[in-house]
Coordinates of C-alpha atoms and ligand atoms in Angstrom, one line a residue:
M183 CA 3.3 -9.4 -29.6
H184 CA 1.9 -7.0 -27.1
S185 CA 2.7 -7.4 -23.4
L186 CA 0.3 -9.7 -21.4
Y187 CA 1.3 -8.0 -18.2
P188 CA -0.9 -5.6 -16.2
Y189 CA 1.9 -3.2 -15.5
P190 CA 0.8 -0.9 -12.5
C191 CA 0.7 2.2 -14.7
D192 CA -0.2 4.6 -11.9
M193 CA 2.8 3.9 -9.5
K194 CA 6.0 5.8 -9.6
P195 CA 8.9 3.5 -10.9
I196 CA 11.0 1.9 -8.2
P197 CA 14.6 3.3 -8.2
L198 CA 17.2 0.7 -8.1
I199 CA 21.1 0.1 -8.5
L200 CA 22.1 -3.3 -9.9
D201 CA 25.4 -4.8 -8.7
C202 CA 26.4 -7.7 -10.8
D203 CA 29.1 -10.1 -12.3
P204 CA 28.0 -10.6 -15.9
G205 CA 27.6 -13.5 -16.3
H206 CA 24.9 -14.9 -18.6
D207 CA 22.0 -14.5 -16.1
D208 CA 23.3 -11.1 -14.8
A209 CA 23.0 -9.9 -18.5
L210 CA 19.4 -10.8 -18.5
A211 CA 18.9 -9.1 -15.2
M212 CA 20.4 -5.9 -16.7
I213 CA 17.9 -6.1 -19.5
L214 CA 14.9 -6.5 -17.2
A215 CA 16.1 -3.8 -14.7
A216 CA 16.5 -1.3 -17.6
H217 CA 13.4 -2.2 -19.8
N218 CA 10.5 -2.5 -17.5
P219 CA 8.3 0.6 -16.9
S220 CA 7.8 -0.2 -13.2
L221 CA 11.5 0.3 -12.5
Q222 CA 14.1 3.2 -12.7
L223 CA 17.6 1.8 -13.1
L224 CA 19.9 4.5 -11.7
G225 CA 23.2 2.7 -12.2
I226 CA 25.1 -0.6 -12.6
T227 CA 28.2 -1.7 -10.5
T228 CA 30.3 -4.7 -11.1
V229 CA 32.0 -7.2 -8.8
S230 CA 34.3 -10.0 -9.5
G231 CA 32.5 -13.4 -9.4
N232 CA 31.7 -15.2 -12.7
G233 CA 34.8 -13.6 -14.0
G234 CA 37.6 -11.3 -12.8
I235 CA 36.7 -7.7 -12.3
A236 CA 38.1 -6.6 -15.7
K237 CA 36.1 -9.2 -17.7
V238 CA 32.7 -8.7 -15.8
T239 CA 33.0 -4.9 -16.2
L240 CA 33.7 -5.1 -19.9
N241 CA 30.9 -7.6 -20.2
A242 CA 28.5 -5.0 -18.4
R243 CA 29.5 -2.3 -20.8
R244 CA 29.0 -4.6 -23.9
V245 CA 25.7 -5.8 -22.6
A246 CA 24.6 -2.2 -22.0
T247 CA 25.6 -1.2 -25.5
L248 CA 23.9 -4.4 -27.0
A249 CA 20.6 -3.6 -25.0
G250 CA 20.4 0.1 -25.1
I251 CA 21.0 0.6 -21.4
N252 CA 22.4 4.1 -20.8
V253 CA 23.2 4.4 -17.1
P254 CA 26.5 5.0 -15.2
I255 CA 28.5 1.8 -14.9
A256 CA 31.3 1.7 -12.3
E257 CA 33.9 -1.1 -11.5
G258 CA 34.0 -2.5 -8.1
A259 CA 35.8 -5.1 -6.0
G260 CA 38.2 -7.4 -7.8
K261 CA 38.6 -9.6 -4.6
A262 CA 36.5 -10.8 -1.7
I263 CA 36.9 -9.1 1.6
L264 CA 39.4 -11.8 2.8
G265 CA 41.0 -11.8 -0.6
A266 CA 39.7 -15.0 -2.3
I267 CA 38.8 -14.9 -6.1
E268 CA 37.6 -17.6 -8.4
E269 CA 36.2 -17.4 -11.9
A270 CA 33.2 -19.7 -12.9
H271 CA 34.8 -20.6 -16.3
D272 CA 33.0 -23.9 -16.1
I273 CA 29.6 -22.2 -16.4
H274 CA 30.1 -18.9 -18.0
G275 CA 33.2 -19.6 -20.1
E276 CA 36.6 -17.8 -20.5
S277 CA 35.1 -14.4 -21.2
A278 CA 32.5 -14.9 -18.4
L279 CA 29.9 -14.3 -21.1
D280 CA 30.7 -16.9 -23.8
G281 CA 28.3 -17.9 -26.6
A282 CA 27.7 -14.8 -28.8
E283 CA 29.5 -12.0 -30.4
L284 CA 28.9 -8.8 -28.3
P285 CA 29.4 -5.3 -29.5
Q286 CA 32.5 -3.2 -28.5
P287 CA 31.3 -1.0 -25.6
K288 CA 30.0 2.5 -26.4
I289 CA 29.1 3.1 -22.7
E290 CA 32.1 4.8 -21.0
L291 CA 33.2 3.4 -17.6
S292 CA 32.6 5.7 -14.6
T293 CA 35.7 7.1 -12.9
L294 CA 34.2 6.4 -9.6
H295 CA 34.7 3.1 -7.8
A296 CA 31.5 1.1 -7.5
V297 CA 31.1 1.8 -3.8
D298 CA 31.4 5.5 -4.5
L299 CA 28.9 5.5 -7.4
I300 CA 26.4 3.7 -5.1
A301 CA 27.0 6.5 -2.5
K302 CA 26.6 9.3 -5.1
L303 CA 23.4 7.9 -6.6
L304 CA 21.8 7.3 -3.1
A305 CA 22.9 10.8 -1.9
E306 CA 21.5 12.4 -5.0
H307 CA 18.2 10.5 -5.3
P308 CA 15.2 12.2 -3.7
E309 CA 13.8 9.0 -2.2
P310 CA 15.2 5.7 -0.8
V311 CA 16.7 3.3 -3.5
T312 CA 16.6 -0.4 -3.7
L313 CA 20.0 -2.2 -4.0
V314 CA 19.9 -5.4 -6.1
A315 CA 23.0 -7.7 -5.9
T316 CA 23.3 -10.6 -8.3
G317 CA 27.0 -11.4 -7.6
P318 CA 29.0 -11.7 -4.5
L319 CA 28.1 -9.1 -1.9
T320 CA 31.5 -7.5 -1.6
N321 CA 30.6 -4.0 -2.9
I322 CA 27.4 -3.9 -0.8
A323 CA 29.2 -4.8 2.4
L324 CA 32.0 -2.3 1.7
F325 CA 29.4 0.4 1.0
L326 CA 27.6 -0.3 4.3
K327 CA 30.9 0.0 6.1
M328 CA 32.2 3.1 4.3
Y329 CA 28.9 5.0 4.2
P330 CA 26.9 4.2 7.2
Q331 CA 25.3 7.7 7.0
L332 CA 23.6 6.7 3.7
K333 CA 22.0 3.5 5.2
A334 CA 18.7 5.2 5.6
Q335 CA 18.7 5.9 1.8
I336 CA 18.5 2.2 1.1
S337 CA 14.8 1.0 1.0
E338 CA 15.8 -2.7 0.6
I339 CA 18.6 -5.0 -0.5
V340 CA 17.5 -7.9 -2.7
F341 CA 20.1 -10.4 -3.5
M342 CA 20.5 -13.5 -5.6
G343 CA 22.4 -15.9 -3.4
G344 CA 22.3 -18.7 -0.9
S345 CA 20.0 -21.7 -0.6
A346 CA 17.6 -23.1 1.9
S347 CA 18.8 -26.4 0.8
R348 CA 21.9 -27.5 -1.1
G349 CA 24.5 -25.4 -2.7
N350 CA 26.1 -25.3 -6.3
R351 CA 29.7 -24.1 -5.7
T352 CA 30.1 -26.7 -2.8
P353 CA 27.5 -29.2 -1.6
Y354 CA 26.1 -26.6 0.8
A355 CA 27.3 -23.2 -0.4
E356 CA 25.9 -21.2 -3.4
F357 CA 28.5 -19.4 -5.6
N358 CA 27.7 -15.7 -4.7
I359 CA 27.8 -16.3 -1.0
W360 CA 30.6 -18.8 -1.1
M361 CA 32.8 -16.2 -2.9
D362 CA 32.6 -13.8 0.0
P363 CA 30.8 -15.1 3.1
E364 CA 32.1 -12.2 5.3
A365 CA 30.3 -9.8 3.0
A366 CA 27.1 -11.8 3.1
D367 CA 27.4 -11.7 6.9
V368 CA 27.7 -7.9 7.0
V369 CA 24.5 -7.7 4.8
L370 CA 22.6 -10.3 6.9
R371 CA 23.4 -8.4 10.1
S372 CA 22.7 -4.9 8.7
G373 CA 19.2 -4.7 10.0
L374 CA 18.0 -3.4 6.6
P375 CA 14.9 -5.0 4.8
L376 CA 16.4 -8.0 3.0
T377 CA 15.1 -10.3 0.3
M378 CA 17.0 -13.4 -0.6
C379 CA 16.5 -15.2 -4.0
G380 CA 18.4 -18.4 -3.4
L381 CA 18.7 -21.6 -5.5
D382 CA 15.3 -22.8 -4.2
V383 CA 13.4 -20.1 -6.3
T384 CA 16.0 -19.6 -8.9
H385 CA 16.2 -23.2 -10.0
Q386 CA 12.5 -22.9 -11.0
A387 CA 13.4 -20.1 -13.5
L388 CA 14.3 -22.5 -16.2
V389 CA 15.0 -21.6 -19.8
T390 CA 12.8 -24.4 -21.2
K391 CA 12.4 -25.4 -24.9
P392 CA 9.1 -23.4 -25.1
I393 CA 10.9 -20.3 -23.8
F394 CA 13.7 -20.8 -26.4
A395 CA 10.9 -21.1 -29.1
Q396 CA 9.5 -17.8 -27.9
L397 CA 13.0 -16.2 -28.2
E398 CA 13.3 -17.6 -31.7
E399 CA 10.0 -16.1 -32.7
M400 CA 11.2 -12.6 -32.0
Q401 CA 13.8 -12.6 -34.7
S402 CA 15.6 -9.5 -33.5
E403 CA 19.4 -8.9 -33.4
L404 CA 19.1 -8.8 -29.6
S405 CA 16.9 -12.0 -29.3
K406 CA 19.4 -13.8 -31.6
T407 CA 22.3 -12.8 -29.4
I408 CA 20.5 -13.8 -26.2
I409 CA 19.7 -17.2 -27.7
G410 CA 23.5 -17.7 -28.5
L411 CA 24.4 -16.9 -24.9
L412 CA 21.7 -19.0 -23.4
K413 CA 22.5 -22.0 -25.6
F414 CA 26.1 -21.8 -24.3
F415 CA 24.7 -21.4 -20.6
A416 CA 22.4 -24.5 -21.3
K417 CA 25.3 -26.6 -22.6
T418 CA 27.5 -25.9 -19.5
Y419 CA 24.7 -26.3 -17.0
D420 CA 23.9 -29.7 -18.5
E421 CA 27.6 -30.8 -18.5
V422 CA 28.2 -29.6 -14.9
F423 CA 24.8 -30.1 -13.1
E424 CA 22.9 -32.5 -15.4
M425 CA 20.3 -29.8 -15.9
P426 CA 19.2 -29.7 -19.6
D427 CA 17.2 -26.4 -18.9
P428 CA 19.5 -23.8 -17.3
P429 CA 18.2 -21.8 -14.4
L430 CA 18.1 -18.0 -15.1
H431 CA 19.0 -17.1 -11.5
D432 CA 19.5 -13.3 -11.4
P433 CA 16.5 -11.8 -13.1
V434 CA 14.3 -13.4 -10.4
A435 CA 15.7 -10.7 -8.0
I436 CA 14.6 -8.0 -10.4
A437 CA 11.2 -9.5 -11.3
L438 CA 10.0 -9.7 -7.8
L439 CA 10.5 -5.9 -7.5
I440 CA 8.1 -5.4 -10.4
D441 CA 5.5 -7.8 -9.0
R442 CA 5.9 -9.3 -5.6
S443 CA 3.6 -12.1 -6.4
V444 CA 6.1 -13.5 -8.9
V445 CA 7.6 -15.3 -5.8
K446 CA 6.3 -16.7 -2.6
S447 CA 8.5 -15.9 0.3
R448 CA 8.9 -16.6 4.1
F449 CA 10.3 -14.0 6.6
V450 CA 12.8 -16.2 8.6
N451 CA 16.2 -16.0 10.3
V452 CA 19.1 -16.4 7.8
Q453 CA 22.8 -16.6 8.9
V454 CA 25.9 -17.5 7.0
E455 CA 28.4 -20.2 8.0
L456 CA 31.9 -18.6 8.1
S457 CA 34.1 -21.3 9.5
G458 CA 32.9 -24.8 8.8
P459 CA 35.6 -26.7 6.8
L460 CA 33.0 -28.3 4.7
T461 CA 30.1 -25.7 4.9
R462 CA 31.8 -22.2 4.8
G463 CA 29.6 -20.0 2.7
A464 CA 26.4 -22.0 3.4
T465 CA 23.3 -19.9 4.2
V466 CA 21.5 -21.4 7.2
V467 CA 17.8 -20.6 6.5
D468 CA 15.8 -21.4 9.6
I469 CA 12.4 -22.1 8.0
Y470 CA 10.9 -23.5 11.2
N471 CA 12.7 -21.2 13.6
R472 CA 14.4 -24.1 15.3
L473 CA 17.2 -21.8 16.4
G474 CA 14.9 -19.3 18.1
E475 CA 16.6 -16.4 16.4
E476 CA 14.9 -13.2 15.2
A477 CA 13.8 -13.3 11.6
N478 CA 15.9 -11.0 9.3
C479 CA 15.3 -11.8 5.8
N480 CA 12.4 -12.5 3.3
V481 CA 13.5 -15.7 1.6
A482 CA 11.8 -16.4 -1.9
L483 CA 11.0 -20.1 -2.1
D484 CA 8.5 -20.5 -4.9
L485 CA 8.3 -18.9 -8.4
D486 CA 5.4 -18.1 -10.7
F487 CA 7.0 -19.3 -13.9
N488 CA 4.4 -17.7 -16.2
K489 CA 4.6 -14.3 -14.5
F490 CA 8.4 -14.4 -14.5
W491 CA 8.9 -15.3 -18.1
T492 CA 6.2 -12.8 -19.2
L493 CA 8.2 -10.0 -17.6
M494 CA 11.5 -11.3 -18.9
L495 CA 10.3 -11.8 -22.5
D496 CA 8.6 -8.4 -22.5
A497 CA 11.8 -6.7 -21.5
I498 CA 13.7 -8.3 -24.3
R499 CA 11.1 -7.1 -26.8
A500 CA 11.3 -3.7 -25.3
A501 CA 15.1 -3.6 -25.3
A502 CA 15.2 -4.7 -29.1
T503 CA 13.2 -1.6 -30.1
T504 CA 15.8 0.8 -28.4
K505 CA 18.9 2.0 -30.1
Ligands
RIB844 O1 24.8 -19.3 -8.0 C1 24.3 -18.6 -9.1 C2 24.8 -17.2 -9.0 O2 26.3 -17.2 -9.1 C3 24.3 -16.3 -10.2 O3 24.2 -15.0 -9.8 C4 25.4 -16.4 -11.3 O4 25.4 -15.2 -12.2 C5 26.6 -16.5 -10.4 O5 27.0 -15.1 -10.1
CA845 CA1 25.5 -13.3 -11.0

């Protein structure tokens, strides 16, 4: 099936680095980032979140092997800035990527720490690079603190995290931000162009039965593996959140780079609660500027479902043809 998407063929691909915690949705974000002609994936870095750092890093290398993604991969922070760590076994399973047999990794791990790989890639690239974060923001915050001289090499930070409404790890905090609120605070105060893909928009990126049917039609080894992973993800999401169709959060942060019309956003003030006993990690998204603070972040609120899934399914087809 040929692509239905009018890829902008005359534009230079957008260079990006993906910082992630694979994680089922992170795995699909890796595939979209690596297999869309509008993007140039420079490297992948890992951060503890859905699983401990060893698990998510092994998962990143196995997904890269599975999906023909041949870029540097570097391991990052194993703990949040203030030291907390929790694994989301209830959603992603013991391995942090349960549901299908994944190949042994053929992609070697970089000898650099994630923060140093980000610095190396930014310093070497001839133009500013987009950082996409789909896990806790620890590596990104550490990078901003350790390499302030490279800040000008960042064109934008796009992160999956937060919510303008309710949370998922606590009633008001979304998992990625909850895991390291101090890191999120560093990013939100950085003054850099920011785009937030919170639960408001990612809960629209549902893996529905018709989407599963399109995956079934593909009949590739990759699509069969992805079906196994997503069926596991669907089961846990239904058990924990009573959502029969699981939300594929992380690829939304990638898709909007390819085509900004995939989401509808508002430029507003976003802050993170650091001390509330019941609300620590909550993103306070001031949609109506009630606090009178300066806007600092594009917040994606609505998703074009068909555009999103056309991009995601195209990338899976493209990945299936690479060896
Ligand atoms: O709250 C959802 C986010 O937390 C996603 O990025 C998921 O992969 C987990 O990291
Ligand atoms: Ca993630």
